[in-house]
PDB file of C-alpha atoms in Angstrom:
ATOM      1  CA  MET C   1      13.794  12.458 -14.311  1.00  0.00           C
ATOM      2  CA  GLU C   2      10.513  12.058 -15.692  1.00  0.00           C
ATOM      3  CA  LEU C   3      10.641   9.352 -18.030  1.00  0.00           C
ATOM      4  CA  LYS C   4       8.655   8.745 -20.980  1.00  0.00           C
ATOM      5  CA  ASN C   5       8.787   4.677 -21.706  1.00  0.00           C
ATOM      6  CA  ILE C   6      10.187   1.750 -19.404  1.00  0.00           C
ATOM      7  CA  ASP C   7      11.693  -1.337 -21.029  1.00  0.00           C
ATOM      8  CA  LEU C   8      10.053  -3.360 -19.032  1.00  0.00           C
ATOM      9  CA  ARG C   9      11.305  -7.159 -20.587  1.00  0.00           C
ATOM     10  CA  PRO C  10      14.225  -7.389 -17.590  1.00  0.00           C
ATOM     11  CA  TYR C  11      12.108  -7.554 -14.880  1.00  0.00           C
ATOM     12  CA  LYS C  12      10.237 -11.115 -14.153  1.00  0.00           C
ATOM     13  CA  ALA C  13       8.314  -9.339 -11.294  1.00  0.00           C
ATOM     14  CA  VAL C  14       6.467  -6.230 -11.192  1.00  0.00           C
ATOM     15  CA  LEU C  15       5.247  -4.913  -7.636  1.00  0.00           C
ATOM     16  CA  PHE C  16       2.834  -2.169  -7.473  1.00  0.00           C
ATOM     17  CA  ASP C  17       2.277   1.054  -3.856  1.00  0.00           C
ATOM     18  CA  LEU C  18      -1.221   0.835  -4.404  1.00  0.00           C
ATOM     19  CA  ASP C  19      -2.351   4.012  -2.551  1.00  0.00           C
ATOM     20  CA  ALA C  20      -2.177   7.267  -4.493  1.00  0.00           C
ATOM     21  CA  THR C  21      -0.151   5.007  -7.230  1.00  0.00           C
ATOM     22  CA  LEU C  22      -2.817   2.484  -8.629  1.00  0.00           C
ATOM     23  CA  ALA C  23      -5.815   3.691  -6.018  1.00  0.00           C
ATOM     24  CA  PRO C  24      -5.508   7.519  -6.828  1.00  0.00           C
ATOM     25  CA  TYR C  25      -5.892  10.297  -3.837  1.00  0.00           C
ATOM     26  CA  VAL C  26      -4.582  13.027  -3.178  1.00  0.00           C
ATOM     27  CA  GLN C  27      -2.947  12.536   0.033  1.00  0.00           C
ATOM     28  CA  LYS C  28      -3.468  15.458   2.603  1.00  0.00           C
ATOM     29  CA  GLU C  29      -7.591  14.283   1.296  1.00  0.00           C
ATOM     30  CA  MET C  30      -7.379  10.723   1.920  1.00  0.00           C
ATOM     31  CA  SER C  31      -5.546  11.941   5.476  1.00  0.00           C
ATOM     32  CA  GLU C  32      -8.437  14.256   7.034  1.00  0.00           C
ATOM     33  CA  VAL C  33     -10.692  11.797   5.835  1.00  0.00           C
ATOM     34  CA  PHE C  34      -9.093   9.653   7.546  1.00  0.00           C
ATOM     35  CA  PHE C  35      -8.763  10.313  11.024  1.00  0.00           C
ATOM     36  CA  SER C  36     -11.779  12.232  11.232  1.00  0.00           C
ATOM     37  CA  ALA C  37     -13.656   8.487  10.571  1.00  0.00           C
ATOM     38  CA  ILE C  38     -11.008   7.062  13.311  1.00  0.00           C
ATOM     39  CA  GLU C  39     -12.602   9.695  15.645  1.00  0.00           C
ATOM     40  CA  GLU C  40     -16.227   8.944  14.766  1.00  0.00           C
ATOM     41  CA  PHE C  41     -16.222   5.085  15.212  1.00  0.00           C
ATOM     42  CA  GLY C  42     -14.659   6.293  18.159  1.00  0.00           C
ATOM     43  CA  GLU C  43     -18.210   7.809  18.907  1.00  0.00           C
ATOM     44  CA  TYR C  44     -20.092   5.232  17.217  1.00  0.00           C
ATOM     45  CA  LYS C  45     -17.909   2.297  19.541  1.00  0.00           C
ATOM     46  CA  GLY C  46     -18.603   3.933  22.242  1.00  0.00           C
ATOM     47  CA  MET C  47     -15.259   4.977  23.037  1.00  0.00           C
ATOM     48  CA  GLY C  48     -14.521   8.101  22.980  1.00  0.00           C
ATOM     49  CA  ALA C  49     -10.737   9.679  21.937  1.00  0.00           C
ATOM     50  CA  SER C  50      -9.923   6.202  23.555  1.00  0.00           C
ATOM     51  CA  PHE C  51      -9.390   4.844  20.663  1.00  0.00           C
ATOM     52  CA  GLY C  52      -7.991   6.900  18.255  1.00  0.00           C
ATOM     53  CA  GLU C  53      -5.100   7.466  20.437  1.00  0.00           C
ATOM     54  CA  ALA C  54      -4.699   3.669  21.242  1.00  0.00           C
ATOM     55  CA  PHE C  55      -5.265   3.098  17.180  1.00  0.00           C
ATOM     56  CA  ASN C  56      -2.282   5.902  17.159  1.00  0.00           C
ATOM     57  CA  TYR C  57      -0.040   3.747  19.610  1.00  0.00           C
ATOM     58  CA  ALA C  58      -0.501   0.307  18.071  1.00  0.00           C
ATOM     59  CA  PHE C  59       0.153   1.978  14.633  1.00  0.00           C
ATOM     60  CA  LYS C  60       2.657   3.892  15.842  1.00  0.00           C
ATOM     61  CA  LYS C  61       4.641   1.068  17.499  1.00  0.00           C
ATOM     62  CA  MET C  62       3.636  -1.619  14.129  1.00  0.00           C
ATOM     63  CA  LYS C  63       6.126   1.020  12.118  1.00  0.00           C
ATOM     64  CA  GLN C  64       8.483   0.400  13.991  1.00  0.00           C
ATOM     65  CA  ASN C  65       8.586  -3.493  14.487  1.00  0.00           C
ATOM     66  CA  ASP C  66      12.494  -4.908  13.661  1.00  0.00           C
ATOM     67  CA  GLY C  67      11.285  -8.043  12.082  1.00  0.00           C
ATOM     68  CA  VAL C  68      10.857  -9.618  16.000  1.00  0.00           C
ATOM     69  CA  THR C  69       6.820 -10.754  14.973  1.00  0.00           C
ATOM     70  CA  LEU C  70       4.409 -10.725  12.567  1.00  0.00           C
ATOM     71  CA  ASN C  71       2.969  -5.915  12.725  1.00  0.00           C
ATOM     72  CA  ARG C  72      -0.483  -8.011  12.961  1.00  0.00           C
ATOM     73  CA  ASP C  73       0.648  -9.338  16.378  1.00  0.00           C
ATOM     74  CA  VAL C  74       2.527  -5.807  17.069  1.00  0.00           C
ATOM     75  CA  PHE C  75      -0.379  -3.397  16.759  1.00  0.00           C
ATOM     76  CA  VAL C  76      -2.856  -6.521  18.892  1.00  0.00           C
ATOM     77  CA  SER C  77      -0.471  -6.350  21.803  1.00  0.00           C
ATOM     78  CA  ALA C  78       0.483  -2.044  21.379  1.00  0.00           C
ATOM     79  CA  PHE C  79      -3.178  -1.817  20.976  1.00  0.00           C
ATOM     80  CA  TYR C  80      -4.383  -3.703  24.597  1.00  0.00           C
ATOM     81  CA  GLU C  81      -1.966  -1.450  26.576  1.00  0.00           C
ATOM     82  CA  LYS C  82      -3.772   1.510  25.747  1.00  0.00           C
ATOM     83  CA  LEU C  83      -6.859  -0.462  26.241  1.00  0.00           C
ATOM     84  CA  PRO C  84      -6.664  -2.738  28.532  1.00  0.00           C
ATOM     85  CA  ASP C  85     -10.458  -4.346  29.262  1.00  0.00           C
ATOM     86  CA  LEU C  86     -11.564  -4.156  25.584  1.00  0.00           C
ATOM     87  CA  GLU C  87     -13.287  -7.058  25.653  1.00  0.00           C
ATOM     88  CA  MET C  88     -13.398  -6.620  21.804  1.00  0.00           C
ATOM     89  CA  ASP C  89     -10.250  -8.258  19.697  1.00  0.00           C
ATOM     90  CA  PRO C  90      -9.043  -5.101  17.997  1.00  0.00           C
ATOM     91  CA  GLU C  91      -8.214  -6.857  14.456  1.00  0.00           C
ATOM     92  CA  ALA C  92     -12.387  -7.457  14.793  1.00  0.00           C
ATOM     93  CA  LEU C  93     -12.471  -3.475  15.537  1.00  0.00           C
ATOM     94  CA  MET C  94     -10.863  -3.338  12.695  1.00  0.00           C
ATOM     95  CA  ASP C  95     -12.087  -4.676  10.559  1.00  0.00           C
ATOM     96  CA  GLU C  96     -15.547  -3.538  11.159  1.00  0.00           C
ATOM     97  CA  PHE C  97     -14.312   0.225  11.102  1.00  0.00           C
ATOM     98  CA  TYR C  98     -12.152  -1.086   7.131  1.00  0.00           C
ATOM     99  CA  GLY C  99     -15.725  -2.104   6.127  1.00  0.00           C
ATOM    100  CA  ASP C 100     -18.257  -0.060   4.673  1.00  0.00           C
ATOM    101  CA  TYR C 101     -18.067   1.902   7.332  1.00  0.00           C
ATOM    102  CA  PHE C 102     -14.656   3.085   6.296  1.00  0.00           C
ATOM    103  CA  LYS C 103     -15.361   2.798   2.819  1.00  0.00           C
ATOM    104  CA  GLU C 104     -18.376   4.653   2.780  1.00  0.00           C
ATOM    105  CA  ARG C 105     -16.735   8.043   3.775  1.00  0.00           C
ATOM    106  CA  VAL C 106     -13.596   7.419   1.898  1.00  0.00           C
ATOM    107  CA  ARG C 107     -15.430   6.729  -1.877  1.00  0.00           C
ATOM    108  CA  HIS C 108     -15.345   9.988  -2.452  1.00  0.00           C
ATOM    109  CA  VAL C 109     -12.020  10.904  -2.359  1.00  0.00           C
ATOM    110  CA  VAL C 110     -10.643   8.120  -4.885  1.00  0.00           C
ATOM    111  CA  ARG C 111     -10.975   8.703  -7.847  1.00  0.00           C
ATOM    112  CA  TYR C 112     -11.544   6.050  -9.892  1.00  0.00           C
ATOM    113  CA  ARG C 113      -9.385   5.813 -13.407  1.00  0.00           C
ATOM    114  CA  GLY C 114     -10.678   2.328 -14.308  1.00  0.00           C
ATOM    115  CA  SER C 115      -7.559   0.495 -15.787  1.00  0.00           C
ATOM    116  CA  GLU C 116      -5.548  -0.901 -13.001  1.00  0.00           C
ATOM    117  CA  LYS C 117      -6.912  -4.094 -13.489  1.00  0.00           C
ATOM    118  CA  ALA C 118      -7.266  -5.414 -17.346  1.00  0.00           C
ATOM    119  CA  MET C 119      -3.500  -3.350 -16.529  1.00  0.00           C
ATOM    120  CA  LEU C 120      -2.486  -5.552 -14.061  1.00  0.00           C
ATOM    121  CA  HIS C 121      -3.661  -8.520 -15.848  1.00  0.00           C
ATOM    122  CA  HIS C 122      -2.595  -8.023 -19.287  1.00  0.00           C
ATOM    123  CA  LEU C 123       1.339  -7.431 -16.592  1.00  0.00           C
ATOM    124  CA  ARG C 124       0.329 -11.423 -15.901  1.00  0.00           C
ATOM    125  CA  GLU C 125      -0.566 -12.959 -19.675  1.00  0.00           C
ATOM    126  CA  ASN C 126       3.053 -11.860 -20.419  1.00  0.00           C
ATOM    127  CA  GLY C 127       4.968 -13.930 -17.627  1.00  0.00           C
ATOM    128  CA  LYS C 128       4.903 -11.487 -15.360  1.00  0.00           C
ATOM    129  CA  THR C 129       4.803 -11.345 -11.160  1.00  0.00           C
ATOM    130  CA  VAL C 130       2.565  -8.913  -9.638  1.00  0.00           C
ATOM    131  CA  ILE C 131       2.243  -8.323  -6.409  1.00  0.00           C
ATOM    132  CA  CYS C 132       0.980  -5.287  -4.401  1.00  0.00           C
ATOM    133  CA  ALA C 133       3.395  -3.940  -2.410  1.00  0.00           C
ATOM    134  CA  THR C 134       1.606  -1.894   0.168  1.00  0.00           C
ATOM    135  CA  ASN C 135       2.433  -0.651   2.912  1.00  0.00           C
ATOM    136  CA  PRO C 136       1.642  -3.826   5.242  1.00  0.00           C
ATOM    137  CA  VAL C 137       0.406  -1.635   8.733  1.00  0.00           C
ATOM    138  CA  PHE C 138      -3.469  -2.491   7.602  1.00  0.00           C
ATOM    139  CA  PRO C 139      -5.138  -5.684   7.705  1.00  0.00           C
ATOM    140  CA  VAL C 140      -6.880  -7.992   4.494  1.00  0.00           C
ATOM    141  CA  SER C 141     -10.330  -5.865   4.616  1.00  0.00           C
ATOM    142  CA  ALA C 142      -8.355  -2.504   4.934  1.00  0.00           C
ATOM    143  CA  THR C 143      -7.009  -3.696   1.225  1.00  0.00           C
ATOM    144  CA  VAL C 144      -9.741  -4.938   0.024  1.00  0.00           C
ATOM    145  CA  THR C 145     -11.684  -2.007   0.505  1.00  0.00           C
ATOM    146  CA  ARG C 146      -8.511   0.524  -0.851  1.00  0.00           C
ATOM    147  CA  MET C 147      -8.888  -1.667  -3.811  1.00  0.00           C
ATOM    148  CA  SER C 148     -12.217  -2.211  -4.524  1.00  0.00           C
ATOM    149  CA  LEU C 149     -12.795   1.447  -4.827  1.00  0.00           C
ATOM    150  CA  SER C 150     -10.535   2.018  -8.237  1.00  0.00           C
ATOM    151  CA  GLY C 151     -12.267  -1.330  -9.700  1.00  0.00           C
ATOM    152  CA  PHE C 152     -10.032  -4.087  -9.042  1.00  0.00           C
ATOM    153  CA  MET C 153      -9.350  -6.803  -5.902  1.00  0.00           C
ATOM    154  CA  PRO C 154      -6.679  -9.136  -4.534  1.00  0.00           C
ATOM    155  CA  GLU C 155      -7.255 -11.400  -6.456  1.00  0.00           C
ATOM    156  CA  ASP C 156      -5.741  -9.239  -9.420  1.00  0.00           C
ATOM    157  CA  PHE C 157      -2.571  -9.938  -8.258  1.00  0.00           C
ATOM    158  CA  ASP C 158      -0.014 -12.445  -8.019  1.00  0.00           C
ATOM    159  CA  PHE C 159       0.590 -11.319  -4.141  1.00  0.00           C
ATOM    160  CA  VAL C 160      -0.755  -9.328  -1.531  1.00  0.00           C
ATOM    161  CA  THR C 161       0.977  -7.915   1.171  1.00  0.00           C
ATOM    162  CA  HIS C 162      -0.187  -7.392   4.986  1.00  0.00           C
ATOM    163  CA  HIS C 163       0.191  -6.879   8.645  1.00  0.00           C
ATOM    164  CA  PHE C 164      -0.576 -10.655   9.569  1.00  0.00           C
ATOM    165  CA  ASP C 165       2.876 -11.410   6.443  1.00  0.00           C
ATOM    166  CA  HIS C 166       5.565  -8.808   7.641  1.00  0.00           C
ATOM    167  CA  THR C 167       7.760  -7.649   9.939  1.00  0.00           C
ATOM    168  CA  TYR C 168       8.597  -5.120   8.688  1.00  0.00           C
ATOM    169  CA  CYS C 169       7.590  -2.305   7.279  1.00  0.00           C
ATOM    170  CA  LYS C 170       7.735   0.629   4.371  1.00  0.00           C
ATOM    171  CA  ARG C 171      10.349   2.485   4.131  1.00  0.00           C
ATOM    172  CA  ARG C 172      12.466  -0.128   6.227  1.00  0.00           C
ATOM    173  CA  SER C 173      14.571  -2.386   2.905  1.00  0.00           C
ATOM    174  CA  GLU C 174      14.227  -5.997   5.057  1.00  0.00           C
ATOM    175  CA  TYR C 175      10.110  -4.636   4.498  1.00  0.00           C
ATOM    176  CA  PHE C 176      10.709  -5.653   0.023  1.00  0.00           C
ATOM    177  CA  GLU C 177      13.593  -8.289   0.519  1.00  0.00           C
ATOM    178  CA  GLU C 178      10.981 -10.601   2.414  1.00  0.00           C
ATOM    179  CA  ILE C 179       9.321  -9.844  -1.183  1.00  0.00           C
ATOM    180  CA  LEU C 180      12.606 -11.233  -3.056  1.00  0.00           C
ATOM    181  CA  GLN C 181      12.605 -13.508  -0.047  1.00  0.00           C
ATOM    182  CA  ARG C 182       9.167 -14.940  -1.099  1.00  0.00           C
ATOM    183  CA  PHE C 183       9.471 -15.301  -5.144  1.00  0.00           C
ATOM    184  CA  SER C 184      12.723 -16.151  -4.732  1.00  0.00           C
ATOM    185  CA  LEU C 185      13.530 -13.099  -6.462  1.00  0.00           C
ATOM    186  CA  ASN C 186      16.944 -11.381  -6.495  1.00  0.00           C
ATOM    187  CA  ALA C 187      16.669  -7.784  -6.082  1.00  0.00           C
ATOM    188  CA  ASP C 188      17.455  -6.862 -10.397  1.00  0.00           C
ATOM    189  CA  GLU C 189      14.758  -8.810 -11.339  1.00  0.00           C
ATOM    190  CA  ALA C 190      12.220  -7.007  -9.860  1.00  0.00           C
ATOM    191  CA  ILE C 191      10.982  -3.440 -10.342  1.00  0.00           C
ATOM    192  CA  MET C 192       9.045  -1.027  -7.471  1.00  0.00           C
ATOM    193  CA  ILE C 193       6.581   1.500  -8.971  1.00  0.00           C
ATOM    194  CA  GLY C 194       4.941   3.785  -6.876  1.00  0.00           C
ATOM    195  CA  ASN C 195       3.920   7.367  -5.429  1.00  0.00           C
ATOM    196  CA  ASP C 196       5.819   8.268  -2.324  1.00  0.00           C
ATOM    197  CA  THR C 197       9.742   9.543  -2.054  1.00  0.00           C
ATOM    198  CA  LEU C 198       9.596   8.802   2.065  1.00  0.00           C
ATOM    199  CA  ASP C 199       8.023   4.874   1.496  1.00  0.00           C
ATOM    200  CA  ASP C 200       8.901   3.037  -0.664  1.00  0.00           C
ATOM    201  CA  LEU C 201      12.273   4.984  -1.735  1.00  0.00           C
ATOM    202  CA  GLY C 202      13.133   2.281   0.724  1.00  0.00           C
ATOM    203  CA  ALA C 203      12.945  -0.400  -2.608  1.00  0.00           C
ATOM    204  CA  PRO C 204      16.375   1.053  -4.121  1.00  0.00           C
ATOM    205  CA  ALA C 205      17.956   0.297  -0.679  1.00  0.00           C
ATOM    206  CA  ALA C 206      16.902  -3.546  -1.369  1.00  0.00           C
ATOM    207  CA  GLY C 207      18.103  -3.320  -4.624  1.00  0.00           C
ATOM    208  CA  ILE C 208      15.254  -3.089  -6.374  1.00  0.00           C
ATOM    209  CA  ARG C 209      14.986  -0.272  -9.079  1.00  0.00           C
ATOM    210  CA  THR C 210      12.152   2.373  -8.062  1.00  0.00           C
ATOM    211  CA  VAL C 211      10.996   3.874  -9.953  1.00  0.00           C
ATOM    212  CA  LEU C 212       7.777   6.853  -8.752  1.00  0.00           C
ATOM    213  CA  ILE C 213       3.946   7.817 -10.225  1.00  0.00           C
ATOM    214  CA  SER C 214       4.627  11.094 -10.846  1.00  0.00           C
ATOM    215  CA  ASP C 215       0.236  12.150 -11.402  1.00  0.00           C
ATOM    216  CA  TYR C 216       0.218  12.063  -7.244  1.00  0.00           C
ATOM    217  CA  LEU C 217       3.624  11.987  -6.192  1.00  0.00           C
ATOM    218  CA  THR C 218       3.572  12.777  -2.292  1.00  0.00           C
ATOM    219  CA  ASN C 219       7.689  14.402  -1.518  1.00  0.00           C
ATOM    220  CA  ARG C 220       7.358  14.000   2.557  1.00  0.00           C
ATOM    221  CA  GLY C 221      11.116  13.303   2.307  1.00  0.00           C
ATOM    222  CA  ASP C 222      11.789  16.535   0.778  1.00  0.00           C
ATOM    223  CA  ILE C 223      14.018  15.154  -2.094  1.00  0.00           C
ATOM    224  CA  ASP C 224      15.029  16.180  -5.139  1.00  0.00           C
ATOM    225  CA  VAL C 225      12.795  14.382  -7.213  1.00  0.00           C
ATOM    226  CA  GLU C 226      15.048  15.381  -9.847  1.00  0.00           C
ATOM    227  CA  THR C 227      17.218  12.408  -8.540  1.00  0.00           C
ATOM    228  CA  VAL C 228      14.489   9.980  -7.959  1.00  0.00           C
ATOM    229  CA  GLU C 229      13.274   8.102 -11.741  1.00  0.00           C
ATOM    230  CA  THR C 230       9.561   9.163 -12.200  1.00  0.00           C
ATOM    231  CA  ILE C 231       6.839   8.789 -14.976  1.00  0.00           C
ATOM    232  CA  THR C 232       2.972   9.902 -15.607  1.00  0.00           C
ATOM    233  CA  TYR C 233       0.442   6.620 -15.178  1.00  0.00           C
ATOM    234  CA  GLU C 234      -0.779   7.649 -18.659  1.00  0.00           C
ATOM    235  CA  ASN C 235       3.086   6.908 -19.969  1.00  0.00           C
ATOM    236  CA  PHE C 236       3.473   3.949 -17.653  1.00  0.00           C
ATOM    237  CA  LEU C 237       0.437   2.363 -18.955  1.00  0.00           C
ATOM    238  CA  SER C 238       1.356   3.013 -22.285  1.00  0.00           C
ATOM    239  CA  SER C 239       5.130   1.088 -21.310  1.00  0.00           C
ATOM    240  CA  VAL C 240       2.944  -2.535 -20.021  1.00  0.00           C
ATOM    241  CA  TYR C 241       0.702  -2.679 -23.509  1.00  0.00           C
ATOM    242  CA  GLN C 242       4.288  -2.223 -24.932  1.00  0.00           C
ATOM    243  CA  LEU C 243       4.919  -5.305 -23.623  1.00  0.00           C
ATOM    244  CA  VAL C 244       2.422  -7.342 -26.512  1.00  0.00           C
ATOM    245  CA  ASP C 245       4.856  -5.919 -29.344  1.00  0.00           C
ATOM    246  CA  ASN C 246       8.069  -6.455 -27.493  1.00  0.00           C
ATOM    247  CA  LYS C 247       8.058  -9.688 -25.001  1.00  0.00           C
TER     248      LYS C 247
END
């Protein structure tokens, strides 16, 4: 169901997905560039295909995390399973990859709207807790890179999720419950703004109202989008700025 407006006044917190929601891009384009960059980086580090194999294995293991330990620890442990003789810390290796190497390769994929930073600040100025609820499968370096290409940074949020802070991933409802618990929020006090019918629709299972930005909607779960609340980015932006008149 396509919405023209969202009344944000009832909510204490606004949770935002990052990829293809606040950082706009076409998912297929990003995936192609991302996996090509992984392959190239493996060659650059003299590890060949083994780097990509270890990364994919560890990434998959992390998404299966069941709350026993931090996502970061799952990733590192799984990476060493594939590359037991690796001398470099996998975390440092990923920081190197997600720095300038990754940034230069995805720069042309991420669109720049230029309105996100001011919008986030407006929400916070009007008393909302603003959370970047990006899938916590990435280190901080990866999130900083993806944000910077769209003109905003972690300090524009009250909190940014990453793999050091969480023991579940999207689309598990427990991931969203971890956020609610951190901020002592009831589910009806938060709203999730995303774009992905697979990852972001874990939020309703935690009781959080969820609206998907339709501009770069990713329907990986083959969901009937008419059963989901959607809104264009322009109309969502308009909803945010109505807070100044209706707070």
